[in-house]
Amino acid sequence: MFWESQQQLEELVCQLVSWESRTGTEGEILFPFKLKDELVKLEYFERHPEHIALHDAGRNRNGLSALYKHGSTSRTIILMSHFDTVHTKEFGSNSHLAFSPHELGHRFKEIADDFPEEVRADILSDDYLFGRGTMDMKMGIALHMHLVEKAIAHDWPINLLLLTVPDEEVDSAGMRTAVDQLEGLAQTHDLDYALFLNSEPSFTQYPDDPNYYFYSGTIGKIMPSVLFYGVETHVGEPLRGLNAHYMASFLNQQMEFTNVFDETAYGERTPLPVTLKYYDMKADYSAQTSNHVASLYNVFAMEQNADDIFSKFHELVEDTMTQCQNHYEAICRRENTRPVGSIRTMSYQALHDYILKKHGQVKIDEIITQYIARDDLDDREKSMQITNRMLTYCKELVPLAVTLFVPPYYPAVNASEDPLVRSISGLTQEFLNSNYGIVPKEIHYFNGISDASYVSYDSHDDSWETYKANTPVWGKTYTIPFQSMQKLQVPHINIGPFGKDPHKLTERLHKQSGYEITAKLLEAVVKHCMTVTV
């Protein structure tokens, strides 16, 4: 067998890490082809080449699926993972070693005194494998390959569908496109999906956290945003206009750390909102004040949907712009001058409908097409540019704050009460405690954000229509397969290896956790799913 022993698993994860696959690079494009070549070493896939497939994820990227199918059952576990990693700028002069775990480990030993005590101890202990992707999440892929090989070798009476995708670290384009493809795979191969088994690593909850976690859900992330459109003026006559930065400052202060969107479930609480990006859309420097500023916010959710978030956000923007207007008018009274206008608040959907009535669909299509075609802009910038351009055709509305959504959107998913997940939770706690003295903790909403957001969606929830209507790039460069997600309705659990410092220079995998503990635990989970009737 190729990936059976602990030594073989270490060699495999080092090989996967060496195939650097930073998001947006050539390495990400090439990775699934290399992985396919590795998988076809197994005789099973030589005999069943139709069980391995590449799936278009856009921009020359592909996801990969590899199916082990047992003839006696349709019950299927989807082994889901992502193969892209974040970038490596923080490695500095050691960047050339970021994807060579053994060489990087030797280098870190030479400069061990440069690191904090905890990191230095881990370097010198030889208990950890350092390198970009070791923890997040090439070890997870290696463990899934290990499971598929064992299932083939021992004729396990269950189907395993290994599914690994690109782009999880940015927009999850890989998983969003894979959802529709899963339906086709199920029909082609007569598969009944019983479980999504993800193997993202166990993330710490606080600095120096020694606990091992597994996850029965994943937190939601959504980005309500505002385009502030003021009234330009010369800096020598500041009150002849209304600076968009002035407008934005009121909302930025209110949004940062607000508890308006706060949720608590299972004793867990959503992290507070923050401003993720704020920028002036005036490209050049001049003595003219800015009349258009974009502000993008990160909001986490558990049980709230897009409709809930947008309603609260829009109301908060309205209230804040009222405060801004009152403050501005007080200044005008102090300076004995007249205000240039009253600030309105309008949703993107309302703005779209206003432009439609005033100028027609052809003008809207012209505006959207103009910016969708620009490769120098990402989806967030395209959204703001579309909104900004629309406003140039209705200046009678300004000063104005337009509320909208920008990608990405990760809906919250929770399977904590699912009977199969509950039984796996019990198995995981018993297995780790009795065999290794580890007392694992179940997290009901994985706080790392993950592709698991797309494995299911409430079949009775149509709030995604609000998201669709207020996302300028919807249906052009960004979509979410909500209806396909509603059809899936498959429970999810995340059990992965222990590590530390994902996305940092000192990202590292605990070797025993990866090669032995999690490998044996995942095998126990799969065997449990073969027999359990819940």
Short mmCIF file of C-alpha atoms in Angstrom, two decimals:
data_model
loop_
_atom_site.label_atom_id
_atom_site.label_comp_id
_atom_site.label_asym_id
_atom_site.label_seq_id
_atom_site.Cartn_x
_atom_site.Cartn_y
_atom_site.Cartn_z
CA MET A 1 0.00 0.00 0.00
CA PHE A 2 1.18 3.51 -0.77
CA TRP A 3 -0.28 5.57 2.13
CA GLU A 4 -0.69 3.09 4.98
CA SER A 5 2.12 3.59 7.50
CA GLN A 6 2.91 6.73 9.46
CA GLN A 7 6.13 7.13 7.47
CA GLN A 8 4.19 6.85 4.21
CA LEU A 9 1.69 9.45 5.41
CA GLU A 10 4.49 11.87 6.26
CA GLU A 11 6.02 11.36 2.83
CA LEU A 12 2.61 11.93 1.25
CA VAL A 13 1.82 15.14 3.10
CA CYS A 14 5.30 16.48 2.30
CA GLN A 15 4.70 15.65 -1.34
CA LEU A 16 1.34 17.43 -1.33
CA VAL A 17 2.88 20.46 0.37
CA SER A 18 5.70 20.53 -2.21
CA TRP A 19 3.04 20.98 -4.91
CA GLU A 20 2.62 24.60 -3.89
CA SER A 21 -0.92 25.73 -4.56
CA ARG A 22 -1.30 29.28 -3.31
CA THR A 23 -4.68 30.73 -4.23
CA GLY A 24 -4.62 32.44 -7.60
CA THR A 25 -1.31 30.97 -8.77
CA GLU A 26 -0.28 28.49 -11.45
CA GLY A 27 0.33 25.98 -8.66
CA GLU A 28 -3.37 26.03 -7.78
CA ILE A 29 -4.22 25.29 -11.41
CA LEU A 30 -1.78 22.38 -11.67
CA PHE A 31 -2.46 20.74 -8.31
CA PRO A 32 -5.52 18.61 -9.22
CA PHE A 33 -3.73 17.19 -12.27
CA LYS A 34 -0.80 16.12 -10.09
CA LEU A 35 -3.20 14.64 -7.55
CA LYS A 36 -5.00 12.71 -10.25
CA ASP A 37 -1.69 11.22 -11.39
CA GLU A 38 -1.00 10.16 -7.82
CA LEU A 39 -4.42 8.57 -7.33
CA VAL A 40 -4.24 6.51 -10.50
CA LYS A 41 -1.33 4.65 -8.95
CA LEU A 42 -4.08 2.70 -7.23
CA GLU A 43 -5.10 -0.24 -9.39
CA TYR A 44 -8.76 0.45 -8.63
CA PHE A 45 -8.64 3.73 -10.54
CA GLU A 46 -6.76 2.10 -13.39
CA ARG A 47 -9.71 -0.26 -13.71
CA HIS A 48 -12.28 2.49 -13.16
CA PRO A 49 -10.92 5.66 -14.80
CA GLU A 50 -14.49 6.97 -15.00
CA HIS A 51 -14.46 7.26 -11.19
CA ILE A 52 -11.94 10.12 -11.28
CA ALA A 53 -13.05 13.44 -12.71
CA LEU A 54 -11.94 17.06 -12.90
CA HIS A 55 -14.62 19.70 -12.36
CA ASP A 56 -14.38 23.18 -13.83
CA ALA A 57 -14.20 25.87 -11.14
CA GLY A 58 -13.55 28.84 -13.43
CA ARG A 59 -10.35 30.73 -14.27
CA ASN A 60 -8.63 27.53 -15.43
CA ARG A 61 -9.03 25.97 -11.99
CA ASN A 62 -10.51 22.56 -11.33
CA GLY A 63 -11.78 20.54 -8.44
CA LEU A 64 -11.20 16.80 -8.38
CA SER A 65 -13.43 13.91 -7.36
CA ALA A 66 -12.32 10.30 -6.90
CA LEU A 67 -14.96 7.68 -6.11
CA TYR A 68 -14.48 4.35 -4.40
CA LYS A 69 -17.75 2.54 -5.08
CA HIS A 70 -18.80 -0.69 -3.41
CA GLY A 71 -21.35 -2.68 -5.35
CA SER A 72 -23.52 -3.59 -2.37
CA THR A 73 -24.62 -0.13 -1.23
CA SER A 74 -25.49 3.34 -2.41
CA ARG A 75 -24.58 4.93 0.95
CA THR A 76 -21.83 7.46 0.40
CA ILE A 77 -19.54 9.61 2.52
CA ILE A 78 -18.15 12.70 0.81
CA LEU A 79 -14.59 13.34 1.97
CA MET A 80 -14.35 17.08 1.37
CA SER A 81 -11.23 19.24 1.40
CA HIS A 82 -9.55 22.19 -0.28
CA PHE A 83 -6.08 22.19 -1.77
CA ASP A 84 -5.33 25.91 -2.07
CA THR A 85 -3.22 27.66 0.56
CA VAL A 86 -2.65 31.26 1.53
CA HIS A 87 0.47 33.06 0.33
CA THR A 88 3.92 33.07 1.92
CA LYS A 89 5.15 36.67 2.11
CA GLU A 90 5.69 36.38 5.85
CA PHE A 91 8.39 33.74 5.24
CA GLY A 92 10.73 36.48 3.99
CA SER A 93 14.21 35.15 3.25
CA ASN A 94 12.96 31.61 3.95
CA SER A 95 10.21 31.76 1.28
CA HIS A 96 12.06 29.20 -0.85
CA LEU A 97 11.62 26.68 2.00
CA ALA A 98 7.92 27.32 2.70
CA PHE A 99 6.88 24.21 0.74
CA SER A 100 9.75 21.96 1.88
CA PRO A 101 8.78 20.88 5.41
CA HIS A 102 11.93 18.96 6.32
CA GLU A 103 14.29 21.65 5.03
CA LEU A 104 12.22 24.35 6.72
CA GLY A 105 12.32 22.44 10.00
CA HIS A 106 16.13 22.24 9.82
CA ARG A 107 16.33 25.96 9.09
CA PHE A 108 14.05 26.81 11.99
CA LYS A 109 16.29 24.79 14.32
CA GLU A 110 19.23 26.92 13.23
CA ILE A 111 17.35 30.12 14.14
CA ALA A 112 15.23 28.69 16.97
CA ASP A 113 16.22 31.50 19.33
CA ASP A 114 14.46 33.99 17.04
CA PHE A 115 11.06 32.54 17.94
CA PRO A 116 8.83 32.86 21.02
CA GLU A 117 9.27 30.18 23.68
CA GLU A 118 6.27 28.03 22.69
CA VAL A 119 7.30 27.96 19.04
CA ARG A 120 10.93 27.33 19.90
CA ALA A 121 9.94 24.37 22.08
CA ASP A 122 7.85 22.89 19.23
CA ILE A 123 10.72 23.35 16.77
CA LEU A 124 13.20 21.54 19.00
CA SER A 125 10.77 18.79 20.00
CA ASP A 126 10.50 17.24 16.49
CA ASP A 127 6.80 16.71 17.25
CA TYR A 128 5.68 19.14 14.54
CA LEU A 129 5.96 19.42 10.77
CA PHE A 130 6.36 23.05 9.67
CA GLY A 131 5.43 24.55 6.30
CA ARG A 132 2.69 26.25 4.34
CA GLY A 133 -0.25 23.91 4.01
CA THR A 134 0.95 21.26 6.46
CA MET A 135 -1.93 22.08 8.79
CA ASP A 136 -4.34 23.92 6.49
CA MET A 137 -5.04 21.54 4.90
CA LYS A 138 -2.76 19.16 2.97
CA MET A 139 -2.79 16.68 5.88
CA GLY A 140 -6.56 16.46 5.55
CA ILE A 141 -6.22 15.50 1.87
CA ALA A 142 -3.57 12.91 2.75
CA LEU A 143 -5.87 11.36 5.35
CA HIS A 144 -8.70 11.13 2.81
CA MET A 145 -6.39 9.43 0.31
CA HIS A 146 -5.40 7.04 3.08
CA LEU A 147 -9.07 6.22 3.73
CA VAL A 148 -9.82 5.60 0.07
CA GLU A 149 -6.84 3.27 -0.25
CA LYS A 150 -7.87 1.32 2.87
CA ALA A 151 -11.45 1.04 1.67
CA ILE A 152 -10.25 -0.40 -1.64
CA ALA A 153 -7.77 -2.79 -0.01
CA HIS A 154 -10.27 -4.13 2.53
CA ASP A 155 -13.43 -3.95 0.42
CA TRP A 156 -15.29 -1.71 2.86
CA PRO A 157 -19.05 -1.87 2.20
CA ILE A 158 -19.54 1.86 1.74
CA ASN A 159 -18.86 4.42 -0.98
CA LEU A 160 -16.24 7.12 -0.45
CA LEU A 161 -16.22 10.18 -2.70
CA LEU A 162 -13.01 12.16 -2.27
CA LEU A 163 -13.77 15.75 -3.27
CA THR A 164 -11.04 18.39 -3.15
CA VAL A 165 -11.44 21.91 -4.51
CA PRO A 166 -9.54 25.18 -5.11
CA ASP A 167 -10.18 28.71 -3.87
CA GLU A 168 -11.44 28.03 -0.35
CA GLU A 169 -9.13 30.71 1.02
CA VAL A 170 -10.72 33.53 -1.03
CA ASP A 171 -14.20 33.08 -2.52
CA SER A 172 -14.86 29.30 -2.36
CA ALA A 173 -15.47 29.17 -6.11
CA GLY A 174 -14.37 25.52 -6.06
CA MET A 175 -17.02 24.36 -3.62
CA ARG A 176 -19.73 26.62 -5.00
CA THR A 177 -19.31 25.03 -8.42
CA ALA A 178 -18.89 21.52 -7.00
CA VAL A 179 -22.34 21.55 -5.38
CA ASP A 180 -24.12 21.33 -8.72
CA GLN A 181 -21.69 18.65 -9.88
CA LEU A 182 -22.45 16.52 -6.83
CA GLU A 183 -26.01 16.09 -8.01
CA GLY A 184 -24.77 14.78 -11.37
CA LEU A 185 -22.32 12.39 -9.72
CA ALA A 186 -25.09 11.00 -7.53
CA GLN A 187 -27.26 10.30 -10.56
CA THR A 188 -24.45 8.84 -12.65
CA HIS A 189 -23.16 6.47 -9.97
CA ASP A 190 -26.33 5.84 -7.95
CA LEU A 191 -25.03 7.49 -4.78
CA ASP A 192 -26.98 8.31 -1.65
CA TYR A 193 -25.05 11.00 0.26
CA ALA A 194 -25.12 10.27 3.99
CA LEU A 195 -22.42 12.60 5.31
CA PHE A 196 -19.94 15.31 4.42
CA LEU A 197 -16.75 14.50 6.32
CA ASN A 198 -14.42 17.49 6.28
CA SER A 199 -10.92 17.36 7.75
CA GLU A 200 -9.99 20.98 8.26
CA PRO A 201 -7.57 21.10 11.20
CA SER A 202 -8.46 21.70 14.81
CA PHE A 203 -8.20 25.48 15.26
CA THR A 204 -7.26 27.06 18.57
CA GLN A 205 -9.87 29.25 20.27
CA TYR A 206 -7.38 31.45 22.12
CA PRO A 207 -3.57 31.91 22.30
CA ASP A 208 -1.71 28.80 23.48
CA ASP A 209 -4.94 26.78 23.47
CA PRO A 210 -3.98 23.09 24.00
CA ASN A 211 -7.47 21.64 23.39
CA TYR A 212 -8.52 19.41 20.52
CA TYR A 213 -11.74 20.41 18.76
CA PHE A 214 -14.05 18.88 16.23
CA TYR A 215 -16.92 20.72 14.57
CA SER A 216 -20.58 19.95 13.89
CA GLY A 217 -21.25 23.18 12.05
CA THR A 218 -19.57 26.20 10.50
CA ILE A 219 -20.13 29.87 11.18
CA GLY A 220 -21.69 32.17 8.60
CA LYS A 221 -19.89 35.17 7.13
CA ILE A 222 -21.53 37.94 5.14
CA MET A 223 -20.32 41.35 3.95
CA PRO A 224 -22.88 44.18 4.11
CA SER A 225 -21.33 47.27 2.61
CA VAL A 226 -22.05 50.91 1.80
CA LEU A 227 -21.18 53.28 -1.00
CA PHE A 228 -21.25 56.82 0.39
CA TYR A 229 -21.87 59.42 -2.30
CA GLY A 230 -21.47 62.99 -1.13
CA VAL A 231 -21.24 66.38 -2.80
CA GLU A 232 -17.81 67.40 -4.05
CA THR A 233 -16.31 70.82 -3.42
CA HIS A 234 -12.98 72.64 -3.37
CA VAL A 235 -11.11 72.23 -0.09
CA GLY A 236 -11.11 76.02 0.19
CA GLU A 237 -14.91 75.96 0.41
CA PRO A 238 -15.55 72.82 2.48
CA LEU A 239 -19.15 73.61 3.42
CA ARG A 240 -20.16 74.04 -0.20
CA GLY A 241 -20.12 70.24 -0.33
CA LEU A 242 -20.40 67.15 1.86
CA ASN A 243 -17.34 64.95 2.10
CA ALA A 244 -18.08 61.23 1.67
CA HIS A 245 -15.31 60.48 4.19
CA TYR A 246 -17.21 62.52 6.75
CA MET A 247 -20.35 60.48 6.08
CA ALA A 248 -18.48 57.19 6.28
CA SER A 249 -16.77 58.07 9.56
CA PHE A 250 -20.08 57.94 11.41
CA LEU A 251 -20.93 54.44 10.23
CA ASN A 252 -17.42 53.01 10.60
CA GLN A 253 -17.40 53.98 14.24
CA GLN A 254 -20.85 52.47 14.80
CA MET A 255 -20.20 49.21 12.90
CA GLU A 256 -16.85 48.38 14.43
CA PHE A 257 -17.56 46.04 17.37
CA THR A 258 -21.31 46.67 17.38
CA ASN A 259 -23.49 44.10 19.12
CA VAL A 260 -26.45 44.71 16.79
CA PHE A 261 -25.80 41.40 14.98
CA ASP A 262 -24.75 39.49 18.09
CA GLU A 263 -25.81 35.82 18.34
CA THR A 264 -25.29 33.09 20.90
CA ALA A 265 -25.99 29.40 20.31
CA TYR A 266 -24.81 26.30 22.20
CA GLY A 267 -22.92 28.65 24.49
CA GLU A 268 -20.89 30.00 21.55
CA ARG A 269 -20.96 33.63 20.44
CA THR A 270 -20.37 35.28 17.10
CA PRO A 271 -17.20 37.42 16.87
CA LEU A 272 -17.96 41.13 16.66
CA PRO A 273 -18.15 42.88 13.26
CA VAL A 274 -15.16 44.74 11.86
CA THR A 275 -14.43 46.96 8.87
CA LEU A 276 -12.64 44.75 6.35
CA LYS A 277 -11.93 47.37 3.72
CA TYR A 278 -12.41 51.12 3.40
CA TYR A 279 -11.26 53.17 0.44
CA ASP A 280 -11.66 56.37 -1.52
CA MET A 281 -12.90 55.74 -5.05
CA LYS A 282 -11.36 59.00 -6.28
CA ALA A 283 -8.37 57.69 -8.18
CA ASP A 284 -6.24 60.83 -8.27
CA TYR A 285 -5.04 63.48 -5.86
CA SER A 286 -6.54 66.94 -6.17
CA ALA A 287 -7.84 69.81 -4.07
CA GLN A 288 -11.36 68.49 -4.58
CA THR A 289 -13.05 66.63 -1.73
CA SER A 290 -14.09 63.05 -2.36
CA ASN A 291 -17.69 62.38 -3.22
CA HIS A 292 -17.53 58.57 -3.25
CA VAL A 293 -16.18 56.25 -0.58
CA ALA A 294 -16.66 52.50 -0.14
CA SER A 295 -16.81 50.71 3.19
CA LEU A 296 -17.00 46.91 3.52
CA TYR A 297 -17.85 45.11 6.76
CA ASN A 298 -17.47 41.57 8.05
CA VAL A 299 -20.47 40.20 9.96
CA PHE A 300 -20.65 36.68 11.38
CA ALA A 301 -23.91 34.79 11.78
CA MET A 302 -25.23 31.57 13.28
CA GLU A 303 -28.99 31.45 12.86
CA GLN A 304 -29.52 34.79 11.12
CA ASN A 305 -29.95 34.75 7.36
CA ALA A 306 -29.17 37.36 4.71
CA ASP A 307 -32.56 39.02 5.14
CA ASP A 308 -32.06 39.38 8.92
CA ILE A 309 -28.59 40.88 8.50
CA PHE A 310 -29.53 43.27 5.72
CA SER A 311 -32.60 44.55 7.56
CA LYS A 312 -30.55 45.33 10.68
CA PHE A 313 -27.70 46.79 8.66
CA HIS A 314 -29.90 49.05 6.57
CA GLU A 315 -31.65 50.35 9.70
CA LEU A 316 -28.27 50.99 11.35
CA VAL A 317 -27.09 52.92 8.30
CA GLU A 318 -30.29 55.00 8.29
CA ASP A 319 -29.90 55.83 11.98
CA THR A 320 -26.23 56.66 11.56
CA MET A 321 -26.84 58.92 8.56
CA THR A 322 -29.47 60.76 10.64
CA GLN A 323 -26.79 61.33 13.26
CA CYS A 324 -24.43 62.51 10.54
CA GLN A 325 -27.05 64.89 9.14
CA ASN A 326 -27.77 66.36 12.60
CA HIS A 327 -24.08 66.87 13.27
CA TYR A 328 -23.56 68.42 9.85
CA GLU A 329 -26.51 70.82 10.25
CA ALA A 330 -25.21 71.92 13.63
CA ILE A 331 -21.90 72.82 11.99
CA CYS A 332 -23.75 74.72 9.25
CA ARG A 333 -25.62 76.72 11.91
CA ARG A 334 -22.36 77.47 13.67
CA GLU A 335 -20.80 78.65 10.42
CA ASN A 336 -23.94 80.49 9.33
CA THR A 337 -24.31 78.60 6.04
CA ARG A 338 -26.98 76.46 4.41
CA PRO A 339 -26.67 72.65 4.18
CA VAL A 340 -26.18 71.27 0.65
CA GLY A 341 -28.90 68.67 1.19
CA SER A 342 -30.27 65.88 3.35
CA ILE A 343 -28.59 62.48 3.36
CA ARG A 344 -30.73 59.64 2.02
CA THR A 345 -30.24 55.92 2.57
CA MET A 346 -31.21 53.53 -0.21
CA SER A 347 -30.64 49.83 -0.85
CA TYR A 348 -28.92 48.71 -4.05
CA GLN A 349 -32.17 47.03 -5.08
CA ALA A 350 -34.04 50.34 -4.72
CA LEU A 351 -31.31 52.17 -6.66
CA HIS A 352 -31.45 49.53 -9.41
CA ASP A 353 -35.21 49.94 -9.68
CA TYR A 354 -34.88 53.75 -9.75
CA ILE A 355 -32.37 53.61 -12.62
CA LEU A 356 -34.52 51.04 -14.42
CA LYS A 357 -37.52 53.36 -14.32
CA LYS A 358 -35.50 56.43 -15.30
CA HIS A 359 -33.15 55.03 -17.95
CA GLY A 360 -34.28 51.49 -18.78
CA GLN A 361 -32.71 48.02 -18.76
CA VAL A 362 -30.31 48.76 -21.62
CA LYS A 363 -28.52 51.40 -19.55
CA ILE A 364 -28.29 49.09 -16.54
CA ASP A 365 -26.86 46.29 -18.68
CA GLU A 366 -24.36 48.73 -20.21
CA ILE A 367 -23.14 49.83 -16.76
CA ILE A 368 -22.84 46.31 -15.36
CA THR A 369 -21.13 44.92 -18.47
CA GLN A 370 -18.59 47.74 -18.44
CA TYR A 371 -17.23 46.71 -15.05
CA ILE A 372 -17.81 42.96 -15.15
CA ALA A 373 -15.40 42.81 -18.10
CA ARG A 374 -12.54 44.41 -16.17
CA ASP A 375 -9.97 41.83 -15.04
CA ASP A 376 -8.15 44.43 -12.92
CA LEU A 377 -11.06 44.57 -10.47
CA ASP A 378 -12.14 41.87 -8.02
CA ASP A 379 -15.81 41.20 -7.24
CA ARG A 380 -15.85 43.68 -4.37
CA GLU A 381 -14.42 46.48 -6.48
CA LYS A 382 -16.76 45.63 -9.37
CA SER A 383 -19.73 45.85 -7.03
CA MET A 384 -18.74 49.31 -5.85
CA GLN A 385 -17.88 50.59 -9.31
CA ILE A 386 -21.25 49.43 -10.69
CA THR A 387 -23.09 51.18 -7.85
CA ASN A 388 -20.97 54.30 -8.23
CA ARG A 389 -21.58 54.48 -11.97
CA MET A 390 -25.32 54.11 -11.50
CA LEU A 391 -25.30 57.11 -9.21
CA THR A 392 -23.81 59.30 -11.90
CA TYR A 393 -27.13 58.94 -13.72
CA CYS A 394 -29.21 60.13 -10.78
CA LYS A 395 -27.26 62.86 -8.99
CA GLU A 396 -30.56 64.26 -7.78
CA LEU A 397 -30.45 61.56 -5.08
CA VAL A 398 -27.20 62.68 -3.46
CA PRO A 399 -25.96 62.97 -0.77
CA LEU A 400 -26.71 59.26 -0.47
CA ALA A 401 -25.64 56.09 1.32
CA VAL A 402 -26.32 52.94 -0.75
CA THR A 403 -26.46 49.68 1.20
CA LEU A 404 -25.48 46.50 -0.63
CA PHE A 405 -23.79 43.12 -0.32
CA VAL A 406 -20.40 42.25 -1.76
CA PRO A 407 -18.98 38.72 -2.07
CA PRO A 408 -18.25 36.37 -0.51
CA TYR A 409 -21.18 35.01 1.47
CA TYR A 410 -20.78 31.91 3.62
CA PRO A 411 -24.15 30.80 5.04
CA ALA A 412 -24.03 29.29 8.51
CA VAL A 413 -24.53 25.52 8.61
CA ASN A 414 -25.21 23.46 11.70
CA ALA A 415 -25.79 19.71 11.95
CA SER A 416 -25.33 19.39 15.70
CA GLU A 417 -28.74 17.79 16.25
CA ASP A 418 -28.54 15.37 13.31
CA PRO A 419 -28.73 11.75 14.64
CA LEU A 420 -25.74 10.54 12.60
CA VAL A 421 -23.64 13.51 13.67
CA ARG A 422 -24.63 13.00 17.29
CA SER A 423 -23.52 9.36 17.11
CA ILE A 424 -20.21 10.36 15.48
CA SER A 425 -19.71 13.00 18.17
CA GLY A 426 -20.10 10.33 20.86
CA LEU A 427 -17.75 7.99 19.00
CA THR A 428 -15.12 10.72 18.64
CA GLN A 429 -15.15 11.57 22.32
CA GLU A 430 -15.02 7.95 23.41
CA PHE A 431 -12.30 6.98 20.91
CA LEU A 432 -9.94 9.84 21.78
CA ASN A 433 -10.49 9.63 25.52
CA SER A 434 -10.11 5.85 25.86
CA ASN A 435 -7.20 5.46 23.41
CA TYR A 436 -5.19 8.65 23.92
CA GLY A 437 -6.45 10.36 27.05
CA ILE A 438 -7.63 13.29 24.93
CA VAL A 439 -10.85 15.00 26.02
CA PRO A 440 -12.08 16.60 22.79
CA LYS A 441 -14.47 19.52 22.68
CA GLU A 442 -17.28 19.86 20.19
CA ILE A 443 -17.63 23.27 18.53
CA HIS A 444 -21.02 23.82 16.96
CA TYR A 445 -19.93 26.66 14.67
CA PHE A 446 -16.42 26.34 13.23
CA ASN A 447 -14.97 29.84 13.51
CA GLY A 448 -12.42 29.45 10.72
CA ILE A 449 -14.98 29.86 7.88
CA SER A 450 -15.08 26.92 5.50
CA ASP A 451 -16.47 25.34 2.35
CA ALA A 452 -18.92 23.46 4.57
CA SER A 453 -21.15 26.54 4.27
CA TYR A 454 -22.27 25.16 0.90
CA VAL A 455 -23.18 21.59 1.82
CA SER A 456 -26.73 22.44 2.86
CA TYR A 457 -29.27 25.25 3.13
CA ASP A 458 -32.62 25.51 4.88
CA SER A 459 -35.19 24.30 2.38
CA HIS A 460 -37.76 26.78 3.76
CA ASP A 461 -35.48 29.83 3.63
CA ASP A 462 -35.84 32.16 0.65
CA SER A 463 -33.87 35.05 2.16
CA TRP A 464 -31.21 34.46 -0.46
CA GLU A 465 -33.48 36.47 -2.76
CA THR A 466 -32.54 39.52 -0.67
CA TYR A 467 -28.88 38.70 -1.13
CA LYS A 468 -29.33 38.21 -4.86
CA ALA A 469 -31.22 41.50 -5.31
CA ASN A 470 -28.63 43.56 -3.42
CA THR A 471 -25.43 42.06 -4.83
CA PRO A 472 -24.43 43.98 -7.99
CA VAL A 473 -22.31 41.17 -9.47
CA TRP A 474 -24.87 38.42 -8.82
CA GLY A 475 -25.30 36.12 -11.79
CA LYS A 476 -22.31 37.67 -13.57
CA THR A 477 -19.11 36.87 -11.69
CA TYR A 478 -20.58 35.52 -8.46
CA THR A 479 -23.35 33.08 -7.62
CA ILE A 480 -24.21 30.64 -4.84
CA PRO A 481 -26.14 27.47 -5.74
CA PHE A 482 -28.78 27.97 -3.04
CA GLN A 483 -31.37 25.76 -4.71
CA SER A 484 -28.91 22.89 -5.17
CA MET A 485 -27.81 23.31 -1.56
CA GLN A 486 -31.45 23.07 -0.48
CA LYS A 487 -31.73 19.77 -2.35
CA LEU A 488 -28.61 18.26 -0.76
CA GLN A 489 -29.67 18.44 2.90
CA VAL A 490 -26.68 16.30 3.91
CA PRO A 491 -25.28 16.50 7.46
CA HIS A 492 -21.71 17.61 8.00
CA ILE A 493 -18.97 17.06 10.53
CA ASN A 494 -15.39 18.31 10.59
CA ILE A 495 -12.72 16.11 12.17
CA GLY A 496 -9.13 16.99 11.36
CA PRO A 497 -5.59 16.91 12.75
CA PHE A 498 -4.26 19.16 15.49
CA GLY A 499 -1.87 21.93 14.54
CA LYS A 500 -0.96 25.50 15.31
CA ASP A 501 -0.68 28.91 13.66
CA PRO A 502 -2.58 28.50 10.36
CA HIS A 503 -1.79 31.26 7.85
CA LYS A 504 1.34 32.23 9.79
CA LEU A 505 5.08 31.72 9.30
CA THR A 506 4.99 29.10 12.05
CA GLU A 507 2.09 27.03 10.64
CA ARG A 508 2.69 23.48 11.83
CA LEU A 509 1.10 20.07 12.06
CA HIS A 510 1.31 17.83 15.11
CA LYS A 511 2.78 14.68 13.62
CA GLN A 512 1.21 12.09 15.92
CA SER A 513 -2.18 13.75 15.58
CA GLY A 514 -1.93 13.67 11.80
CA TYR A 515 -0.24 10.35 11.08
CA GLU A 516 -1.70 8.22 13.86
CA ILE A 517 -4.51 9.66 15.99
CA THR A 518 -6.66 11.31 13.33
CA ALA A 519 -5.93 8.56 10.81
CA LYS A 520 -7.29 5.92 13.18
CA LEU A 521 -10.18 8.13 14.30
CA LEU A 522 -11.36 8.76 10.74
CA GLU A 523 -11.18 5.06 9.98
CA ALA A 524 -13.37 4.42 13.03
CA VAL A 525 -15.83 7.09 11.84
CA VAL A 526 -16.12 5.54 8.37
CA LYS A 527 -16.60 2.05 9.79
CA HIS A 528 -19.23 3.45 12.16
CA CYS A 529 -21.11 4.86 9.17
CA MET A 530 -21.08 1.42 7.53
CA THR A 531 -23.24 -0.06 10.26
CA VAL A 532 -25.12 2.70 12.06
CA THR A 533 -28.79 2.91 11.15
CA VAL A 534 -29.62 6.44 12.39
#
